[in-house]
mmCIF file of C-alpha atoms in Angstrom:
data_model
loop_
_atom_site.group_PDB
_atom_site.id
_atom_site.type_symbol
_atom_site.label_atom_id
_atom_site.label_comp_id
_atom_site.label_asym_id
_atom_site.label_seq_id
_atom_site.Cartn_x
_atom_site.Cartn_y
_atom_site.Cartn_z
ATOM 1 C CA UNK I 1 34.605 -17.799 2.198
ATOM 2 C CA UNK I 2 32.091 -14.924 2.316
ATOM 3 C CA UNK I 3 31.773 -14.510 -1.473
ATOM 4 C CA UNK I 4 31.184 -18.217 -1.996
ATOM 5 C CA UNK I 5 28.402 -18.208 0.635
ATOM 6 C CA UNK I 6 26.767 -15.129 -0.922
ATOM 7 C CA UNK I 7 26.694 -16.736 -4.364
ATOM 8 C CA UNK I 8 25.382 -20.013 -2.957
ATOM 9 C CA UNK I 9 22.603 -18.225 -1.018
ATOM 10 C CA UNK I 10 21.455 -16.200 -4.050
ATOM 11 C CA UNK I 11 21.344 -19.249 -6.320
ATOM 12 C CA UNK I 12 19.267 -21.097 -3.717
ATOM 13 C CA UNK I 13 16.861 -18.152 -3.332
ATOM 14 C CA UNK I 14 16.231 -18.178 -7.078
ATOM 15 C CA UNK I 15 15.464 -21.909 -6.956
ATOM 16 C CA UNK I 16 13.118 -21.388 -4.002
ATOM 17 C CA UNK I 17 11.289 -18.610 -5.839
ATOM 18 C CA UNK I 18 10.689 -20.838 -8.867
ATOM 19 C CA UNK I 19 8.816 -23.215 -6.607
ATOM 20 C CA UNK I 20 7.011 -20.733 -4.330
ATOM 21 C CA UNK I 21 5.905 -18.491 -7.198
ATOM 22 C CA UNK I 22 4.735 -21.507 -9.231
ATOM 23 C CA UNK I 23 6.442 -20.105 -12.329
ATOM 24 C CA UNK I 24 5.695 -23.155 -14.493
ATOM 25 C CA UNK I 25 2.006 -22.976 -13.544
ATOM 26 C CA UNK I 26 1.857 -19.238 -14.273
ATOM 27 C CA UNK I 27 3.456 -19.715 -17.700
ATOM 28 C CA UNK I 28 0.787 -22.298 -18.506
ATOM 29 C CA UNK I 29 -1.966 -19.952 -17.259
ATOM 30 C CA UNK I 30 -0.637 -17.162 -19.482
ATOM 31 C CA UNK I 31 -0.730 -19.453 -22.509
ATOM 32 C CA UNK I 32 -4.257 -20.705 -21.755
ATOM 33 C CA UNK I 33 -5.707 -17.268 -21.021
ATOM 34 C CA UNK I 34 -4.106 -15.703 -24.084
ATOM 35 C CA UNK I 35 -5.766 -18.420 -26.151
ATOM 36 C CA UNK I 36 -9.137 -17.407 -24.646
ATOM 37 C CA UNK I 37 -8.652 -13.811 -25.785
ATOM 38 C CA UNK I 38 -8.658 -14.937 -29.423
ATOM 39 C CA UNK I 39 -12.268 -16.132 -29.129
ATOM 40 C CA UNK I 40 -14.894 -14.023 -30.905
ATOM 41 C CA UNK I 41 -17.032 -14.223 -27.724
ATOM 42 C CA UNK I 42 -14.285 -13.034 -25.386
ATOM 43 C CA UNK I 43 -15.462 -9.399 -25.103
ATOM 44 C CA UNK I 44 -19.145 -10.275 -24.704
ATOM 45 C CA UNK I 45 -18.561 -9.988 -20.954
ATOM 46 C CA UNK I 46 -16.352 -6.845 -20.695
ATOM 47 C CA UNK I 47 -15.864 -7.066 -16.908
ATOM 48 C CA UNK I 48 -14.659 -10.679 -17.071
ATOM 49 C CA UNK I 49 -12.533 -9.901 -20.139
ATOM 50 C CA UNK I 50 -10.800 -7.005 -18.375
ATOM 51 C CA UNK I 51 -10.066 -9.228 -15.377
ATOM 52 C CA UNK I 52 -8.555 -11.917 -17.632
ATOM 53 C CA UNK I 53 -6.378 -9.300 -19.367
ATOM 54 C CA UNK I 54 -5.307 -7.951 -15.983
ATOM 55 C CA UNK I 55 -4.358 -11.451 -14.799
ATOM 56 C CA UNK I 56 -2.334 -12.048 -17.958
ATOM 57 C CA UNK I 57 -0.404 -8.812 -17.545
ATOM 58 C CA UNK I 58 0.176 -9.429 -13.829
ATOM 59 C CA UNK I 59 1.485 -12.970 -14.428
ATOM 60 C CA UNK I 60 3.667 -11.793 -17.309
ATOM 61 C CA UNK I 61 5.257 -9.119 -15.118
ATOM 62 C CA UNK I 62 6.021 -11.646 -12.402
ATOM 63 C CA UNK I 63 7.464 -14.247 -14.789
ATOM 64 C CA UNK I 64 9.537 -11.559 -16.531
ATOM 65 C CA UNK I 65 10.942 -10.389 -13.193
ATOM 66 C CA UNK I 66 11.734 -13.966 -12.147
ATOM 67 C CA UNK I 67 13.547 -14.672 -15.434
ATOM 68 C CA UNK I 68 15.518 -11.467 -14.941
ATOM 69 C CA UNK I 69 16.543 -12.649 -11.454
ATOM 70 C CA UNK I 70 17.450 -16.097 -12.797
ATOM 71 C CA UNK I 71 19.580 -14.551 -15.548
ATOM 72 C CA UNK I 72 21.349 -12.273 -13.041
ATOM 73 C CA UNK I 73 22.054 -15.272 -10.753
ATOM 74 C CA UNK I 74 23.462 -17.268 -13.688
ATOM 75 C CA UNK I 75 25.706 -14.331 -14.606
ATOM 76 C CA UNK I 76 26.855 -14.201 -10.984
ATOM 77 C CA UNK I 77 27.676 -17.914 -11.025
ATOM 78 C CA UNK I 78 29.705 -17.543 -14.233
ATOM 79 C CA UNK I 79 31.513 -14.495 -12.824
ATOM 80 C CA UNK I 80 32.316 -16.434 -9.661
ATOM 81 C CA UNK I 81 33.812 -19.256 -11.753
ATOM 82 C CA UNK I 82 36.011 -16.639 -13.475
ATOM 83 C CA UNK I 83 36.929 -15.259 -10.041
ATOM 84 C CA UNK I 84 38.143 -18.686 -8.884
ATOM 85 C CA UNK I 85 40.377 -18.812 -11.985
ATOM 86 C CA UNK I 86 41.738 -15.345 -11.239
ATOM 87 C CA UNK I 87 39.985 -13.753 -14.216
ATOM 88 C CA UNK I 88 37.568 -11.540 -12.200
ATOM 89 C CA UNK I 89 38.029 -9.422 -9.079
ATOM 90 C CA UNK I 90 36.083 -8.964 -5.844
ATOM 91 C CA UNK I 91 34.549 -5.628 -6.917
ATOM 92 C CA UNK I 92 33.004 -7.225 -10.011
ATOM 93 C CA UNK I 93 31.503 -9.979 -7.862
ATOM 94 C CA UNK I 94 30.147 -7.479 -5.315
ATOM 95 C CA UNK I 95 28.576 -5.366 -8.064
ATOM 96 C CA UNK I 96 26.795 -8.404 -9.530
ATOM 97 C CA UNK I 97 25.698 -9.564 -6.061
ATOM 98 C CA UNK I 98 24.160 -6.138 -5.406
ATOM 99 C CA UNK I 99 22.373 -6.145 -8.768
ATOM 100 C CA UNK I 100 20.947 -9.648 -8.258
ATOM 101 C CA UNK I 101 20.018 -8.950 -4.636
ATOM 102 C CA UNK I 102 18.017 -5.884 -5.687
ATOM 103 C CA UNK I 103 15.965 -7.879 -8.217
ATOM 104 C CA UNK I 104 15.406 -10.757 -5.785
ATOM 105 C CA UNK I 105 14.317 -8.478 -2.941
ATOM 106 C CA UNK I 106 11.752 -6.816 -5.209
ATOM 107 C CA UNK I 107 10.229 -10.172 -6.210
ATOM 108 C CA UNK I 108 10.236 -11.530 -2.646
ATOM 109 C CA UNK I 109 8.520 -8.363 -1.411
ATOM 110 C CA UNK I 110 5.817 -8.620 -4.066
ATOM 111 C CA UNK I 111 5.374 -12.299 -3.212
ATOM 112 C CA UNK I 112 4.528 -11.318 0.371
ATOM 113 C CA UNK I 113 1.725 -9.116 -0.987
ATOM 114 C CA UNK I 114 -0.128 -12.138 -2.314
ATOM 115 C CA UNK I 115 -3.601 -11.628 -0.808
ATOM 116 C CA UNK I 116 -6.441 -10.929 -3.253
ATOM 117 C CA UNK I 117 -6.926 -7.396 -1.927
ATOM 118 C CA UNK I 118 -3.203 -6.454 -1.951
ATOM 119 C CA UNK I 119 -3.294 -5.782 -5.700
ATOM 120 C CA UNK I 120 -6.106 -3.210 -5.390
ATOM 121 C CA UNK I 121 -6.019 0.579 -5.234
ATOM 122 C CA UNK I 122 -6.335 2.104 -1.778
ATOM 123 C CA UNK I 123 -8.316 4.710 0.124
ATOM 124 C CA UNK I 124 -6.420 6.396 2.958
ATOM 125 C CA UNK I 125 -8.092 8.535 5.625
ATOM 126 C CA UNK I 126 -6.241 10.806 8.052
ATOM 127 C CA UNK I 127 -8.024 12.221 11.107
ATOM 128 C CA UNK I 128 -6.505 14.627 13.626
ATOM 129 C CA UNK I 129 -6.552 13.620 17.284
ATOM 130 C CA UNK I 130 -7.078 15.713 20.388
ATOM 131 C CA UNK I 131 -4.939 18.827 20.491
ATOM 132 C CA UNK I 132 -6.585 21.301 18.139
ATOM 133 C CA UNK I 133 -4.107 23.276 16.062
ATOM 134 C CA UNK I 134 -1.172 20.974 16.826
ATOM 135 C CA UNK I 135 -2.972 17.817 15.676
ATOM 136 C CA UNK I 136 -4.440 19.521 12.610
ATOM 137 C CA UNK I 137 -0.955 20.622 11.559
ATOM 138 C CA UNK I 138 0.405 17.102 12.184
ATOM 139 C CA UNK I 139 -2.394 15.601 10.046
ATOM 140 C CA UNK I 140 -1.426 17.992 7.262
ATOM 141 C CA UNK I 141 2.214 16.892 7.555
ATOM 142 C CA UNK I 142 1.140 13.241 7.284
ATOM 143 C CA UNK I 143 -0.983 14.031 4.235
ATOM 144 C CA UNK I 144 2.022 15.656 2.551
ATOM 145 C CA UNK I 145 4.170 12.612 3.445
ATOM 146 C CA UNK I 146 1.738 10.154 1.832
ATOM 147 C CA UNK I 147 1.198 12.400 -1.202
ATOM 148 C CA UNK I 148 4.949 12.545 -1.809
ATOM 149 C CA UNK I 149 5.228 8.771 -1.346
ATOM 150 C CA UNK I 150 2.441 8.238 -3.886
ATOM 151 C CA UNK I 151 4.027 10.583 -6.412
ATOM 152 C CA UNK I 152 7.438 8.921 -6.062
ATOM 153 C CA UNK I 153 5.854 5.501 -6.613
ATOM 154 C CA UNK I 154 3.815 6.618 -9.643
ATOM 155 C CA UNK I 155 0.327 6.357 -8.159
ATOM 156 C CA UNK I 156 -2.539 8.513 -9.375
ATOM 157 C CA UNK I 157 -3.790 10.399 -6.307
ATOM 158 C CA UNK I 158 -7.246 11.934 -5.875
ATOM 159 C CA UNK I 159 -8.403 13.976 -2.901
ATOM 160 C CA UNK I 160 -11.917 12.618 -2.236
ATOM 161 C CA UNK I 161 -12.873 14.653 0.828
ATOM 162 C CA UNK I 162 -11.163 17.353 2.860
ATOM 163 C CA UNK I 163 -12.088 19.140 6.099
ATOM 164 C CA UNK I 164 -9.682 22.008 6.892
ATOM 165 C CA UNK I 165 -8.573 22.879 10.422
ATOM 166 C CA UNK I 166 -10.000 25.953 12.123
ATOM 167 C CA UNK I 167 -6.632 27.745 12.020
ATOM 168 C CA UNK I 168 -4.114 25.606 10.103
ATOM 169 C CA UNK I 169 -3.803 22.102 8.693
ATOM 170 C CA UNK I 170 -6.639 19.610 8.338
ATOM 171 C CA UNK I 171 -9.159 17.944 10.601
ATOM 172 C CA UNK I 172 -9.546 15.060 8.162
ATOM 173 C CA UNK I 173 -8.790 14.093 4.596
ATOM 174 C CA UNK I 174 -9.582 11.114 2.366
ATOM 175 C CA UNK I 175 -7.155 10.238 -0.438
ATOM 176 C CA UNK I 176 -7.397 7.643 -3.197
ATOM 177 C CA UNK I 177 -4.202 5.987 -4.463
ATOM 178 C CA UNK I 178 -4.931 4.396 -7.826
ATOM 179 C CA UNK I 179 -2.567 1.707 -9.073
ATOM 180 C CA UNK I 180 -1.386 -1.855 -8.508
ATOM 181 C CA UNK I 181 -0.477 -2.886 -4.950
ATOM 182 C CA UNK I 182 -1.457 0.482 -3.435
ATOM 183 C CA UNK I 183 -3.438 -1.274 -0.691
ATOM 184 C CA UNK I 184 -0.789 -3.950 -0.243
ATOM 185 C CA UNK I 185 1.842 -1.300 0.440
ATOM 186 C CA UNK I 186 -0.296 1.010 2.588
ATOM 187 C CA UNK I 187 -2.400 -1.412 4.667
ATOM 188 C CA UNK I 188 0.203 -1.519 7.426
ATOM 189 C CA UNK I 189 -0.245 2.232 8.017
ATOM 190 C CA UNK I 190 -3.494 1.638 9.938
ATOM 191 C CA UNK I 191 -3.243 3.072 13.434
ATOM 192 C CA UNK I 192 -2.153 6.093 15.428
ATOM 193 C CA UNK I 193 0.904 8.127 14.406
ATOM 194 C CA UNK I 194 2.573 10.175 17.181
ATOM 195 C CA UNK I 195 4.638 13.334 16.696
ATOM 196 C CA UNK I 196 6.989 14.886 19.272
ATOM 197 C CA UNK I 197 8.463 18.304 18.434
ATOM 198 C CA UNK I 198 8.969 21.916 19.505
ATOM 199 C CA UNK I 199 5.695 23.540 18.505
ATOM 200 C CA UNK I 200 5.910 26.392 15.969
ATOM 201 C CA UNK I 201 2.655 27.672 17.494
ATOM 202 C CA UNK I 202 3.987 27.932 21.065
ATOM 203 C CA UNK I 203 5.674 31.253 21.858
ATOM 204 C CA UNK I 204 7.420 29.556 24.790
ATOM 205 C CA UNK I 205 9.017 26.985 22.444
ATOM 206 C CA UNK I 206 7.804 24.043 24.495
ATOM 207 C CA UNK I 207 7.803 20.460 23.339
ATOM 208 C CA UNK I 208 4.397 19.121 22.254
ATOM 209 C CA UNK I 209 3.041 15.654 21.463
ATOM 210 C CA UNK I 210 0.411 15.306 18.728
ATOM 211 C CA UNK I 211 -1.588 12.353 17.451
ATOM 212 C CA UNK I 212 -3.329 11.540 14.174
ATOM 213 C CA UNK I 213 -5.120 8.389 13.059
ATOM 214 C CA UNK I 214 -4.629 6.720 9.690
ATOM 215 C CA UNK I 215 -7.132 4.251 8.256
ATOM 216 C CA UNK I 216 -6.565 2.405 4.973
ATOM 217 C CA UNK I 217 -8.947 0.153 3.051
ATOM 218 C CA UNK I 218 -8.910 -1.368 -0.460
ATOM 219 C CA UNK I 219 -10.842 0.239 -3.306
ATOM 220 C CA UNK I 220 -12.713 -2.638 -4.903
ATOM 221 C CA UNK I 221 -12.851 -3.150 -8.663
ATOM 222 C CA UNK I 222 -15.871 -3.976 -10.839
ATOM 223 C CA UNK I 223 -14.927 -7.656 -10.708
ATOM 224 C CA UNK I 224 -15.781 -7.847 -6.981
ATOM 225 C CA UNK I 225 -19.496 -8.019 -6.216
ATOM 226 C CA UNK I 226 -20.687 -6.549 -2.904
ATOM 227 C CA UNK I 227 -24.363 -6.620 -1.927
ATOM 228 C CA UNK I 228 -25.782 -3.313 -0.666
ATOM 229 C CA UNK I 229 -29.363 -2.986 0.588
ATOM 230 C CA UNK I 230 -30.746 0.145 -1.102
ATOM 231 C CA UNK I 231 -33.449 0.474 1.572
ATOM 232 C CA UNK I 232 -30.738 0.974 4.240
ATOM 233 C CA UNK I 233 -29.056 3.864 2.408
ATOM 234 C CA UNK I 234 -29.713 7.411 3.622
ATOM 235 C CA UNK I 235 -28.439 10.266 1.460
ATOM 236 C CA UNK I 236 -27.635 13.808 2.630
ATOM 237 C CA UNK I 237 -26.254 16.660 0.560
ATOM 238 C CA UNK I 238 -24.258 19.716 1.602
ATOM 239 C CA UNK I 239 -22.225 22.558 0.170
ATOM 240 C CA UNK I 240 -18.564 21.786 -0.262
ATOM 241 C CA UNK I 241 -16.013 24.025 1.434
ATOM 242 C CA UNK I 242 -12.736 25.308 0.106
ATOM 243 C CA UNK I 243 -11.557 25.881 -3.444
ATOM 244 C CA UNK I 244 -13.028 24.271 -6.491
ATOM 245 C CA UNK I 245 -14.812 26.923 -8.524
ATOM 246 C CA UNK I 246 -17.935 29.021 -8.120
ATOM 247 C CA UNK I 247 -20.321 26.060 -8.333
ATOM 248 C CA UNK I 248 -18.757 24.236 -5.372
ATOM 249 C CA UNK I 249 -19.760 26.708 -2.670
ATOM 250 C CA UNK I 250 -23.202 27.642 -4.069
ATOM 251 C CA UNK I 251 -24.685 24.239 -4.915
ATOM 252 C CA UNK I 252 -25.027 21.224 -2.631
ATOM 253 C CA UNK I 253 -22.606 19.001 -4.563
ATOM 254 C CA UNK I 254 -21.134 17.310 -1.474
ATOM 255 C CA UNK I 255 -22.808 14.025 -0.470
ATOM 256 C CA UNK I 256 -22.977 12.102 2.779
ATOM 257 C CA UNK I 257 -24.019 8.436 2.681
ATOM 258 C CA UNK I 258 -25.230 6.673 5.838
ATOM 259 C CA UNK I 259 -25.472 2.889 5.809
ATOM 260 C CA UNK I 260 -25.831 0.603 8.826
ATOM 261 C CA UNK I 261 -23.648 2.802 11.032
ATOM 262 C CA UNK I 262 -21.117 3.652 8.303
ATOM 263 C CA UNK I 263 -20.740 7.244 7.076
ATOM 264 C CA UNK I 264 -19.142 8.071 3.712
ATOM 265 C CA UNK I 265 -18.556 11.668 2.599
ATOM 266 C CA UNK I 266 -17.445 12.757 -0.857
ATOM 267 C CA UNK I 267 -16.750 16.212 -2.294
ATOM 268 C CA UNK I 268 -14.359 15.124 -5.042
ATOM 269 C CA UNK I 269 -16.442 16.317 -8.023
ATOM 270 C CA UNK I 270 -18.584 19.352 -8.880
ATOM 271 C CA UNK I 271 -21.274 16.880 -9.927
ATOM 272 C CA UNK I 272 -23.537 15.600 -7.153
ATOM 273 C CA UNK I 273 -24.353 12.495 -9.211
ATOM 274 C CA UNK I 274 -20.690 11.594 -9.699
ATOM 275 C CA UNK I 275 -20.081 12.144 -5.984
ATOM 276 C CA UNK I 276 -22.951 9.750 -5.216
ATOM 277 C CA UNK I 277 -21.517 7.116 -7.554
ATOM 278 C CA UNK I 278 -18.098 7.455 -5.916
ATOM 279 C CA UNK I 279 -19.609 7.312 -2.430
ATOM 280 C CA UNK I 280 -21.317 4.030 -3.348
ATOM 281 C CA UNK I 281 -18.004 2.614 -4.548
ATOM 282 C CA UNK I 282 -16.353 3.704 -1.285
ATOM 283 C CA UNK I 283 -19.185 2.111 0.705
ATOM 284 C CA UNK I 284 -18.744 -1.196 -1.118
ATOM 285 C CA UNK I 285 -15.004 -0.959 -0.494
ATOM 286 C CA UNK I 286 -15.581 -0.427 3.226
ATOM 287 C CA UNK I 287 -17.977 -3.399 3.341
ATOM 288 C CA UNK I 288 -15.376 -5.510 1.511
ATOM 289 C CA UNK I 289 -12.737 -4.459 4.054
ATOM 290 C CA UNK I 290 -15.032 -5.360 6.953
ATOM 291 C CA UNK I 291 -15.638 -8.804 5.462
ATOM 292 C CA UNK I 292 -11.918 -9.169 4.854
ATOM 293 C CA UNK I 293 -11.241 -8.417 8.537
ATOM 294 C CA UNK I 294 -13.813 -11.019 9.594
ATOM 295 C CA UNK I 295 -11.943 -13.618 7.552
ATOM 296 C CA UNK I 296 -8.681 -12.482 9.126
ATOM 297 C CA UNK I 297 -9.980 -12.858 12.661
ATOM 298 C CA UNK I 298 -11.102 -16.413 11.898
ATOM 299 C CA UNK I 299 -7.497 -17.460 11.396
ATOM 300 C CA UNK I 300 -7.086 -18.273 15.074
ATOM 301 C CA UNK I 301 -3.678 -19.864 14.761
ATOM 302 C CA UNK I 302 -2.240 -16.721 13.230
ATOM 303 C CA UNK I 303 -4.260 -14.349 15.372
ATOM 304 C CA UNK I 304 -2.749 -15.700 18.590
ATOM 305 C CA UNK I 305 0.753 -15.018 17.274
ATOM 306 C CA UNK I 306 0.432 -11.587 15.728
ATOM 307 C CA UNK I 307 -0.358 -8.213 17.171
ATOM 308 C CA UNK I 308 -3.765 -6.919 16.084
ATOM 309 C CA UNK I 309 -3.740 -3.778 14.020
ATOM 310 C CA UNK I 310 -6.799 -1.775 14.916
ATOM 311 C CA UNK I 311 -7.995 1.817 15.031
ATOM 312 C CA UNK I 312 -6.560 3.473 18.119
ATOM 313 C CA UNK I 313 -3.363 1.434 18.424
ATOM 314 C CA UNK I 314 -0.145 3.439 18.201
ATOM 315 C CA UNK I 315 2.154 2.126 15.490
ATOM 316 C CA UNK I 316 4.861 4.732 14.931
ATOM 317 C CA UNK I 317 6.650 7.618 16.648
ATOM 318 C CA UNK I 318 8.090 10.610 14.786
ATOM 319 C CA UNK I 319 10.453 12.449 17.124
ATOM 320 C CA UNK I 320 11.902 15.798 16.052
ATOM 321 C CA UNK I 321 13.120 16.986 19.471
ATOM 322 C CA UNK I 322 15.363 16.596 21.465
ATOM 323 C CA UNK I 323 16.777 14.245 18.817
ATOM 324 C CA UNK I 324 15.562 13.011 15.432
ATOM 325 C CA UNK I 325 14.095 9.530 15.155
ATOM 326 C CA UNK I 326 11.292 7.676 13.398
ATOM 327 C CA UNK I 327 10.546 4.344 15.056
ATOM 328 C CA UNK I 328 7.994 1.692 14.101
ATOM 329 C CA UNK I 329 6.757 0.202 17.364
ATOM 330 C CA UNK I 330 5.666 -3.083 15.752
ATOM 331 C CA UNK I 331 8.909 -4.016 14.028
ATOM 332 C CA UNK I 332 11.498 -2.071 16.009
ATOM 333 C CA UNK I 333 12.772 -0.551 12.752
ATOM 334 C CA UNK I 334 14.081 2.976 13.223
ATOM 335 C CA UNK I 335 15.868 5.710 11.301
ATOM 336 C CA UNK I 336 17.302 9.089 12.250
ATOM 337 C CA UNK I 337 16.620 10.457 8.761
ATOM 338 C CA UNK I 338 13.273 12.017 9.717
ATOM 339 C CA UNK I 339 13.395 14.510 6.841
ATOM 340 C CA UNK I 340 13.519 11.755 4.206
ATOM 341 C CA UNK I 341 10.580 9.930 5.797
ATOM 342 C CA UNK I 342 8.490 13.119 5.905
ATOM 343 C CA UNK I 343 9.393 13.666 2.241
ATOM 344 C CA UNK I 344 7.771 10.354 1.307
ATOM 345 C CA UNK I 345 10.680 7.912 1.592
ATOM 346 C CA UNK I 346 8.532 5.230 3.259
ATOM 347 C CA UNK I 347 9.440 2.069 1.360
ATOM 348 C CA UNK I 348 11.989 0.822 3.909
ATOM 349 C CA UNK I 349 9.442 1.245 6.722
ATOM 350 C CA UNK I 350 6.701 -0.454 4.706
ATOM 351 C CA UNK I 351 8.933 -3.292 3.545
ATOM 352 C CA UNK I 352 10.207 -4.064 7.045
ATOM 353 C CA UNK I 353 6.638 -4.200 8.325
ATOM 354 C CA UNK I 354 5.582 -6.844 5.796
ATOM 355 C CA UNK I 355 8.780 -8.866 6.093
ATOM 356 C CA UNK I 356 8.213 -9.189 9.854
ATOM 357 C CA UNK I 357 4.497 -9.924 9.409
ATOM 358 C CA UNK I 358 5.261 -12.637 6.849
ATOM 359 C CA UNK I 359 7.840 -14.252 9.164
ATOM 360 C CA UNK I 360 5.281 -14.317 12.014
ATOM 361 C CA UNK I 361 2.539 -15.852 9.874
ATOM 362 C CA UNK I 362 4.757 -18.616 8.503
ATOM 363 C CA UNK I 363 6.455 -19.449 11.818
#
C-alpha cells in the first residue's frame, strides 16, 4: 500500500537524521557552551565569545528543526493508525505527509551543506564574456537574477564593485551576500552561464548566444585567521565611476589591491580607508578559498568520481528561443519556466545540484 510505504519511509528518515545529525551530541554541546557563557571571563576574548554564541544558535536551530520533524512524523504515525481504523481519510494523510516531507527536505538539504565554509557569507563576481553589448546585457540579467534570489532569501546584499558596459549592461560586478549559508547555496554557481535568445539589439531579429562567467567564494569571518604578507601588497587608487555622490567622481576613493597575482578592486564606500579595509577582507577570503580548493583536490578518491568545477567550464544553458528552457548541464535538471528562474527562483536548481553532488561523494 502506497500510504503505508510513505509513512514507513518518513519515520525511517527521521531516525536516520537523529543519528547523522548527532542530535544527542549537539544537545550536550549546547548545554556545555551555554554554561561557559555564564563565566565572568567569557567576554574577555570577544571574537571567541561571538563564535561560541554563533555555534550555540546554529545548533539550537538545527535541534529545533529536527524536533519539529520528529513531532510531525509522530503526528503522521498517529493519523495513519486512525486511518487504518477508518477514522481518518486519505486527504488528511496526504496533507500530513506533505507537511512532514517539507520539514525533512529542509533539514536534509542543510545537512548536505556541512563544510566549515558553507555557513559563511559569499562574494559573487559576474564577468561578461566575448560579445560586447550582448554579453554585457546578459551579465546584467544574471546580476538581477542573483539580486532577486538574495532578496527572496533574506540576504543583505552589497554591491562592492561595478564596471558598466560601454552601451548597456555591465562588464563586471562584485556582490556580497551577507547571511548564513550564502556560500553554501551559491558555491555551485561557479562557471560559465550561456544564454540563447533573439537579440533586442539586432535589427534583423537574429538569434544570438552570449556567455558570462560567475565566480563565488566565501567571505571569511574574524574567527578565521589568514596570513597576509604586507610586503607583497601593492595599493593603487582611482576615481570611482557611476553614481554615488559628488565625492565619488572627484576623489580617488576606489582602491585596487595587488597581491601575488591576485587583484581585488573595491568602490563600495566613499571612504578610501574603508575600501582598503574591505579589500583586505576580500583578499583574505580569496586566499581562504584557494586553500580550500587545495584541500579539495587532495581528496583523490572523490576527485576521480566528480566533475571538476572550474572557471571556464559551462554549467548551465538559458534558452529563450526557439523554445524556453533552463538546463543545468551537471545534473540534467531542467525547467521550462525561464521567467521564474530569471526572477530569482533558483532554489530548485541549487538544491538539485547539491543533492547530486552529495550522492556522488558518498557513493
